[in-house]
mmCIF file of C-alpha atoms and ligand atoms in Angstrom:
data_model
loop_
_atom_site.group_PDB
_atom_site.id
_atom_site.type_symbol
_atom_site.label_atom_id
_atom_site.label_comp_id
_atom_site.label_asym_id
_atom_site.label_seq_id
_atom_site.Cartn_x
_atom_site.Cartn_y
_atom_site.Cartn_z
ATOM 1 C CA UNK A 29 -46.586 74.076 7.747
ATOM 2 C CA UNK A 30 -49.860 72.687 8.985
ATOM 3 C CA UNK A 31 -49.546 70.123 11.715
ATOM 4 C CA UNK A 32 -52.862 68.562 12.525
ATOM 5 C CA UNK A 33 -53.901 68.335 16.133
ATOM 6 C CA UNK A 34 -56.098 65.281 16.611
ATOM 7 C CA UNK A 35 -59.375 65.253 18.508
ATOM 8 C CA UNK A 36 -59.892 62.974 21.509
ATOM 9 C CA UNK A 37 -62.068 60.747 19.296
ATOM 10 C CA UNK A 38 -59.377 60.467 16.645
ATOM 11 C CA UNK A 39 -56.777 59.572 19.263
ATOM 12 C CA UNK A 40 -59.111 56.926 20.689
ATOM 13 C CA UNK A 41 -59.547 55.441 17.212
ATOM 14 C CA UNK A 42 -55.790 55.442 16.697
ATOM 15 C CA UNK A 43 -55.301 53.816 20.084
ATOM 16 C CA UNK A 44 -57.785 51.050 19.145
ATOM 17 C CA UNK A 45 -55.900 50.450 15.892
ATOM 18 C CA UNK A 46 -52.597 50.644 17.711
ATOM 19 C CA UNK A 47 -53.624 47.814 20.040
ATOM 20 C CA UNK A 48 -54.173 45.630 16.983
ATOM 21 C CA UNK A 49 -50.761 46.578 15.621
ATOM 22 C CA UNK A 50 -49.108 45.790 18.961
ATOM 23 C CA UNK A 51 -50.875 42.442 18.989
ATOM 24 C CA UNK A 52 -49.714 41.580 15.467
ATOM 25 C CA UNK A 53 -46.125 42.612 16.210
ATOM 26 C CA UNK A 54 -46.207 40.527 19.352
ATOM 27 C CA UNK A 55 -47.291 37.475 17.368
ATOM 28 C CA UNK A 56 -44.571 38.122 14.770
ATOM 29 C CA UNK A 57 -42.072 38.338 17.611
ATOM 30 C CA UNK A 58 -42.984 34.899 18.922
ATOM 31 C CA UNK A 59 -42.900 33.498 15.360
ATOM 32 C CA UNK A 60 -39.370 34.843 14.770
ATOM 33 C CA UNK A 61 -37.362 31.707 15.430
ATOM 34 C CA UNK A 62 -34.301 30.071 13.856
ATOM 35 C CA UNK A 63 -35.164 28.585 10.443
ATOM 36 C CA UNK A 64 -38.267 30.704 9.847
ATOM 37 C CA UNK A 65 -38.179 32.899 6.714
ATOM 38 C CA UNK A 66 -38.861 36.610 6.695
ATOM 39 C CA UNK A 67 -41.302 35.848 3.870
ATOM 40 C CA UNK A 68 -43.237 33.617 6.268
ATOM 41 C CA UNK A 69 -43.380 36.459 8.798
ATOM 42 C CA UNK A 70 -44.745 38.706 6.068
ATOM 43 C CA UNK A 71 -47.494 36.244 5.102
ATOM 44 C CA UNK A 72 -48.344 35.829 8.787
ATOM 45 C CA UNK A 73 -48.660 39.622 9.075
ATOM 46 C CA UNK A 74 -50.870 39.682 5.997
ATOM 47 C CA UNK A 75 -53.111 36.969 7.429
ATOM 48 C CA UNK A 76 -53.400 38.820 10.736
ATOM 49 C CA UNK A 77 -54.383 42.022 8.903
ATOM 50 C CA UNK A 78 -57.236 40.051 7.310
ATOM 51 C CA UNK A 79 -58.245 38.579 10.656
ATOM 52 C CA UNK A 80 -58.387 41.999 12.320
ATOM 53 C CA UNK A 81 -59.931 43.623 9.217
ATOM 54 C CA UNK A 82 -57.167 46.200 8.917
ATOM 55 C CA UNK A 83 -55.018 47.114 5.932
ATOM 56 C CA UNK A 84 -51.260 47.213 5.677
ATOM 57 C CA UNK A 85 -50.037 50.789 5.437
ATOM 58 C CA UNK A 86 -46.873 49.703 3.632
ATOM 59 C CA UNK A 87 -48.269 47.452 0.896
ATOM 60 C CA UNK A 88 -48.526 49.470 -2.320
ATOM 61 C CA UNK A 89 -46.969 52.485 -0.606
ATOM 62 C CA UNK A 90 -44.853 53.924 -3.424
ATOM 63 C CA UNK A 91 -44.994 50.485 -5.009
ATOM 64 C CA UNK A 92 -43.766 48.570 -1.959
ATOM 65 C CA UNK A 93 -44.869 44.937 -2.338
ATOM 66 C CA UNK A 94 -44.889 43.462 1.167
ATOM 67 C CA UNK A 95 -46.921 43.932 4.360
ATOM 68 C CA UNK A 96 -43.969 44.485 6.703
ATOM 69 C CA UNK A 97 -40.347 45.557 6.436
ATOM 70 C CA UNK A 98 -37.779 43.155 7.874
ATOM 71 C CA UNK A 99 -34.117 43.926 8.438
ATOM 72 C CA UNK A 100 -31.456 41.412 9.435
ATOM 73 C CA UNK A 101 -28.209 42.728 10.987
ATOM 74 C CA UNK A 102 -26.863 45.501 8.691
ATOM 75 C CA UNK A 103 -30.199 45.991 6.932
ATOM 76 C CA UNK A 104 -31.522 49.211 8.390
ATOM 77 C CA UNK A 105 -35.319 49.288 8.594
ATOM 78 C CA UNK A 106 -36.316 48.782 4.964
ATOM 79 C CA UNK A 107 -35.606 45.184 4.058
ATOM 80 C CA UNK A 108 -38.034 43.288 1.854
ATOM 81 C CA UNK A 109 -39.187 39.977 3.367
ATOM 82 C CA UNK A 110 -38.387 36.865 1.344
ATOM 83 C CA UNK A 111 -39.184 33.145 1.450
ATOM 84 C CA UNK A 112 -35.522 32.379 0.809
ATOM 85 C CA UNK A 113 -34.209 34.451 3.696
ATOM 86 C CA UNK A 114 -34.062 32.202 6.760
ATOM 87 C CA UNK A 115 -33.430 33.455 10.280
ATOM 88 C CA UNK A 116 -30.209 32.197 11.841
ATOM 89 C CA UNK A 117 -28.946 32.170 15.390
ATOM 90 C CA UNK A 118 -26.865 35.245 16.187
ATOM 91 C CA UNK A 119 -28.802 37.626 13.967
ATOM 92 C CA UNK A 120 -30.747 40.653 15.048
ATOM 93 C CA UNK A 121 -34.037 41.185 13.216
ATOM 94 C CA UNK A 122 -36.049 44.369 12.907
ATOM 95 C CA UNK A 123 -39.731 44.257 12.018
ATOM 96 C CA UNK A 124 -41.456 47.487 10.982
ATOM 97 C CA UNK A 125 -45.183 47.526 10.357
ATOM 98 C CA UNK A 126 -47.803 50.114 9.585
ATOM 99 C CA UNK A 127 -51.537 49.564 9.391
ATOM 100 C CA UNK A 128 -54.683 51.449 8.520
ATOM 101 C CA UNK A 129 -57.563 51.170 10.977
ATOM 102 C CA UNK A 130 -60.775 53.092 10.246
ATOM 103 C CA UNK A 131 -58.844 55.424 7.926
ATOM 104 C CA UNK A 132 -56.135 56.130 10.512
ATOM 105 C CA UNK A 133 -52.520 55.080 10.178
ATOM 106 C CA UNK A 134 -50.425 53.472 12.909
ATOM 107 C CA UNK A 135 -46.732 52.716 12.666
ATOM 108 C CA UNK A 136 -44.524 50.667 14.993
ATOM 109 C CA UNK A 137 -41.304 48.664 14.927
ATOM 110 C CA UNK A 138 -39.273 46.301 17.100
ATOM 111 C CA UNK A 139 -35.856 44.674 16.960
ATOM 112 C CA UNK A 140 -35.203 41.242 18.421
ATOM 113 C CA UNK A 141 -32.362 38.792 18.845
ATOM 114 C CA UNK A 142 -32.561 35.424 17.071
ATOM 115 C CA UNK A 143 -31.089 32.565 19.095
ATOM 116 C CA UNK A 144 -27.808 33.443 20.795
ATOM 117 C CA UNK A 145 -26.697 37.007 20.076
ATOM 118 C CA UNK A 146 -23.386 38.487 21.252
ATOM 119 C CA UNK A 147 -23.321 41.115 24.017
ATOM 120 C CA UNK A 148 -22.813 44.052 21.667
ATOM 121 C CA UNK A 149 -25.822 43.064 19.582
ATOM 122 C CA UNK A 150 -27.950 42.819 22.709
ATOM 123 C CA UNK A 151 -26.619 46.181 23.879
ATOM 124 C CA UNK A 152 -27.541 47.755 20.512
ATOM 125 C CA UNK A 153 -31.099 46.470 20.885
ATOM 126 C CA UNK A 154 -31.393 47.625 24.519
ATOM 127 C CA UNK A 155 -29.926 51.069 23.814
ATOM 128 C CA UNK A 156 -32.316 51.608 20.897
ATOM 129 C CA UNK A 157 -35.283 50.526 23.029
ATOM 130 C CA UNK A 158 -34.168 52.896 25.786
ATOM 131 C CA UNK A 159 -33.768 55.740 23.253
ATOM 132 C CA UNK A 160 -37.408 55.313 22.265
ATOM 133 C CA UNK A 161 -38.519 55.292 25.914
ATOM 134 C CA UNK A 162 -36.588 58.479 26.703
ATOM 135 C CA UNK A 163 -37.706 60.159 23.471
ATOM 136 C CA UNK A 164 -41.340 59.462 24.367
ATOM 137 C CA UNK A 165 -40.754 60.974 27.818
ATOM 138 C CA UNK A 166 -39.763 64.304 26.264
ATOM 139 C CA UNK A 167 -42.638 64.291 23.745
ATOM 140 C CA UNK A 168 -44.717 66.710 25.777
ATOM 141 C CA UNK A 169 -46.261 70.073 25.005
ATOM 142 C CA UNK A 170 -43.756 72.905 24.948
ATOM 143 C CA UNK A 171 -40.759 70.730 24.135
ATOM 144 C CA UNK A 172 -39.458 70.711 20.575
ATOM 145 C CA UNK A 173 -38.690 68.229 17.820
ATOM 146 C CA UNK A 174 -35.036 69.046 18.543
ATOM 147 C CA UNK A 175 -35.455 67.927 22.155
ATOM 148 C CA UNK A 176 -36.706 64.536 20.951
ATOM 149 C CA UNK A 177 -33.861 64.115 18.459
ATOM 150 C CA UNK A 178 -31.291 65.275 20.991
ATOM 151 C CA UNK A 179 -32.282 62.590 23.469
ATOM 152 C CA UNK A 180 -32.050 59.832 20.853
ATOM 153 C CA UNK A 181 -28.693 61.029 19.531
ATOM 154 C CA UNK A 182 -27.277 61.469 22.998
ATOM 155 C CA UNK A 183 -28.169 57.955 24.156
ATOM 156 C CA UNK A 184 -26.671 56.501 20.962
ATOM 157 C CA UNK A 185 -23.506 58.558 21.365
ATOM 158 C CA UNK A 186 -22.804 57.783 25.017
ATOM 159 C CA UNK A 187 -23.245 54.101 24.152
ATOM 160 C CA UNK A 188 -20.650 54.286 21.376
ATOM 161 C CA UNK A 189 -23.235 53.967 18.601
ATOM 162 C CA UNK A 190 -24.554 56.400 15.980
ATOM 163 C CA UNK A 191 -27.966 57.430 14.694
ATOM 164 C CA UNK A 192 -29.197 57.215 11.127
ATOM 165 C CA UNK A 193 -29.663 60.718 9.750
ATOM 166 C CA UNK A 194 -30.954 59.856 6.263
ATOM 167 C CA UNK A 195 -34.315 58.549 7.539
ATOM 168 C CA UNK A 196 -36.551 60.093 10.184
ATOM 169 C CA UNK A 197 -39.659 59.630 12.264
ATOM 170 C CA UNK A 198 -42.725 61.595 11.272
ATOM 171 C CA UNK A 199 -46.200 62.788 12.059
ATOM 172 C CA UNK A 200 -48.788 60.064 11.440
ATOM 173 C CA UNK A 201 -52.588 59.803 11.432
ATOM 174 C CA UNK A 202 -54.647 60.567 8.361
ATOM 175 C CA UNK A 203 -51.608 59.591 6.326
ATOM 176 C CA UNK A 204 -48.581 57.380 6.975
ATOM 177 C CA UNK A 205 -46.267 60.354 6.785
ATOM 178 C CA UNK A 206 -47.447 63.723 8.011
ATOM 179 C CA UNK A 207 -45.589 66.781 9.215
ATOM 180 C CA UNK A 208 -43.372 67.214 11.113
ATOM 181 C CA UNK A 209 -40.281 65.101 10.463
ATOM 182 C CA UNK A 210 -38.842 63.666 13.682
ATOM 183 C CA UNK A 211 -35.102 63.155 13.120
ATOM 184 C CA UNK A 212 -32.999 60.970 15.407
ATOM 185 C CA UNK A 213 -30.741 63.947 16.078
ATOM 186 C CA UNK A 214 -31.229 67.553 17.077
ATOM 187 C CA UNK A 215 -30.441 70.384 19.405
ATOM 188 C CA UNK A 216 -32.341 71.091 22.581
ATOM 189 C CA UNK A 217 -34.938 73.815 22.240
ATOM 190 C CA UNK A 218 -34.707 73.884 18.447
ATOM 191 C CA UNK A 219 -37.271 73.072 15.807
ATOM 192 C CA UNK A 220 -41.034 72.849 15.875
ATOM 193 C CA UNK A 221 -42.705 73.191 19.270
ATOM 194 C CA UNK A 222 -44.816 70.174 20.194
ATOM 195 C CA UNK A 223 -48.469 70.600 21.106
ATOM 196 C CA UNK A 224 -50.749 68.200 22.936
ATOM 197 C CA UNK A 225 -52.609 65.747 20.674
ATOM 198 C CA UNK A 226 -50.158 65.864 17.800
ATOM 199 C CA UNK A 227 -49.676 62.217 16.779
ATOM 200 C CA UNK A 228 -46.140 61.184 15.947
ATOM 201 C CA UNK A 229 -44.207 58.091 14.914
ATOM 202 C CA UNK A 230 -40.982 58.299 16.890
ATOM 203 C CA UNK A 231 -38.410 55.842 15.577
ATOM 204 C CA UNK A 232 -34.848 55.749 16.883
ATOM 205 C CA UNK A 233 -32.677 54.047 14.233
ATOM 206 C CA UNK A 234 -29.272 53.309 15.719
ATOM 207 C CA UNK A 235 -26.197 51.757 14.119
ATOM 208 C CA UNK A 236 -23.460 49.840 15.856
ATOM 209 C CA UNK A 237 -20.877 51.644 13.699
ATOM 210 C CA UNK A 238 -21.100 54.723 11.489
ATOM 211 C CA UNK A 239 -24.302 56.547 10.651
ATOM 212 C CA UNK A 240 -24.163 56.205 6.857
ATOM 213 C CA UNK A 241 -26.514 53.937 4.976
ATOM 214 C CA UNK A 242 -26.986 53.153 1.290
ATOM 215 C CA UNK A 243 -29.953 51.909 -0.708
ATOM 216 C CA UNK A 244 -29.606 48.749 -2.776
ATOM 217 C CA UNK A 245 -30.624 48.427 -6.426
ATOM 218 C CA UNK A 246 -34.078 47.106 -5.475
ATOM 219 C CA UNK A 247 -34.829 50.696 -4.472
ATOM 220 C CA UNK A 248 -35.770 49.775 -0.892
ATOM 221 C CA UNK A 249 -33.221 47.748 1.036
ATOM 222 C CA UNK A 250 -31.095 50.100 3.111
ATOM 223 C CA UNK A 251 -27.864 48.841 4.623
ATOM 224 C CA UNK A 252 -25.238 50.425 6.798
ATOM 225 C CA UNK A 253 -22.266 51.512 4.698
ATOM 226 C CA UNK A 254 -19.756 49.895 7.065
ATOM 227 C CA UNK A 255 -21.731 46.647 7.397
ATOM 228 C CA UNK A 256 -22.365 47.163 11.110
ATOM 229 C CA UNK A 257 -25.700 46.155 12.602
ATOM 230 C CA UNK A 258 -28.686 48.477 12.858
ATOM 231 C CA UNK A 259 -31.646 48.504 15.246
ATOM 232 C CA UNK A 260 -34.974 50.324 15.349
ATOM 233 C CA UNK A 261 -37.816 50.702 17.821
ATOM 234 C CA UNK A 262 -40.863 52.732 16.912
ATOM 235 C CA UNK A 263 -44.134 53.722 18.530
ATOM 236 C CA UNK A 264 -46.961 55.934 17.404
ATOM 237 C CA UNK A 265 -47.707 58.351 20.251
ATOM 238 C CA UNK A 266 -49.966 61.277 21.044
ATOM 239 C CA UNK A 267 -48.092 64.232 22.527
ATOM 240 C CA UNK A 268 -49.442 65.018 25.986
ATOM 241 C CA UNK A 269 -49.554 68.101 28.174
ATOM 242 C CA UNK A 270 -47.495 66.326 30.816
ATOM 243 C CA UNK A 271 -46.926 62.873 29.392
ATOM 244 C CA UNK A 272 -47.282 61.312 25.951
ATOM 245 C CA UNK A 273 -49.747 58.496 25.335
ATOM 246 C CA UNK A 274 -48.332 55.471 23.520
ATOM 247 C CA UNK A 275 -50.927 54.392 20.948
ATOM 248 C CA UNK A 276 -49.222 51.237 19.670
ATOM 249 C CA UNK A 277 -49.175 49.094 22.796
HETATM 250 N N1 MF3 B 561 -40.713 52.291 7.833
HETATM 251 C C1 MF3 B 561 -41.162 53.530 7.291
HETATM 252 C C2 MF3 B 561 -41.645 54.418 8.359
HETATM 253 O O1 MF3 B 561 -41.670 54.048 9.492
HETATM 254 C C3 MF3 B 561 -42.190 53.327 6.240
HETATM 255 C C4 MF3 B 561 -41.895 52.253 5.332
HETATM 256 S S1 MF3 B 561 -42.783 52.416 3.922
HETATM 257 C C5 MF3 B 561 -42.516 51.007 3.092
HETATM 258 O O2 MF3 B 561 -41.982 55.527 8.114
HETATM 259 F F1 MF3 B 561 -43.171 51.139 1.976
HETATM 260 F F2 MF3 B 561 -41.263 50.804 2.933
HETATM 261 F F3 MF3 B 561 -42.959 49.996 3.758
HETATM 262 CO CO1 CO B 562 -42.461 55.301 10.642
#
């Protein structure tokens, strides 16, 4: 197990790239209106990558064909954007995007309501956002990967939701996926001990119903087994001595 500790310069580079990613996601958020297709959002993301002179980290990753992942309602994280998939009022939409800036990878995701969404859908989004906030608060030197997962799982549980266990967060930096894995569950004090300047993609993935997901025949699209909705929020962060630094904002 070799977890790379980044230098201050590397973290600054990642932070510069992360600002671009935050900017792109913010634009995609404002573009996500009723009647817009997820394929349009993907082409917008592609155009913005060109504008900022960055590359998509997802395109061509294991043969993935799009720039972003989009997930409506029960699609958990990995949905493939399509021109024929139009956003409708009442849906929740997740957008996951990774980019490469000066050879460094950044990864971030958001979930948003489209039009009028019922209270439980809004609660799912808010709980998942809060889980990311709390998880980042414990991502400090001396705490463990288990502490991070515990916080995410606990917030999901007390809210009556469940975490996805079949996909995890991860180290990120020179590659999209580096060690260690950052599961959305865990026990306090267990697992790898975090050190300052490790860079991690922390990504709470929370389902309204049960935790199980399945992958469709396209090899990518993951859906909740019970058809309940799924939300994700993700930031790339640098572990701190006393407080983590969010790189994708
Ligand atoms: N969303 C995944 C992550 O955050 C990566 C997706 S890879 C892709 O780690 F190829 F599906 F886009
Ligand atoms: Co990720």
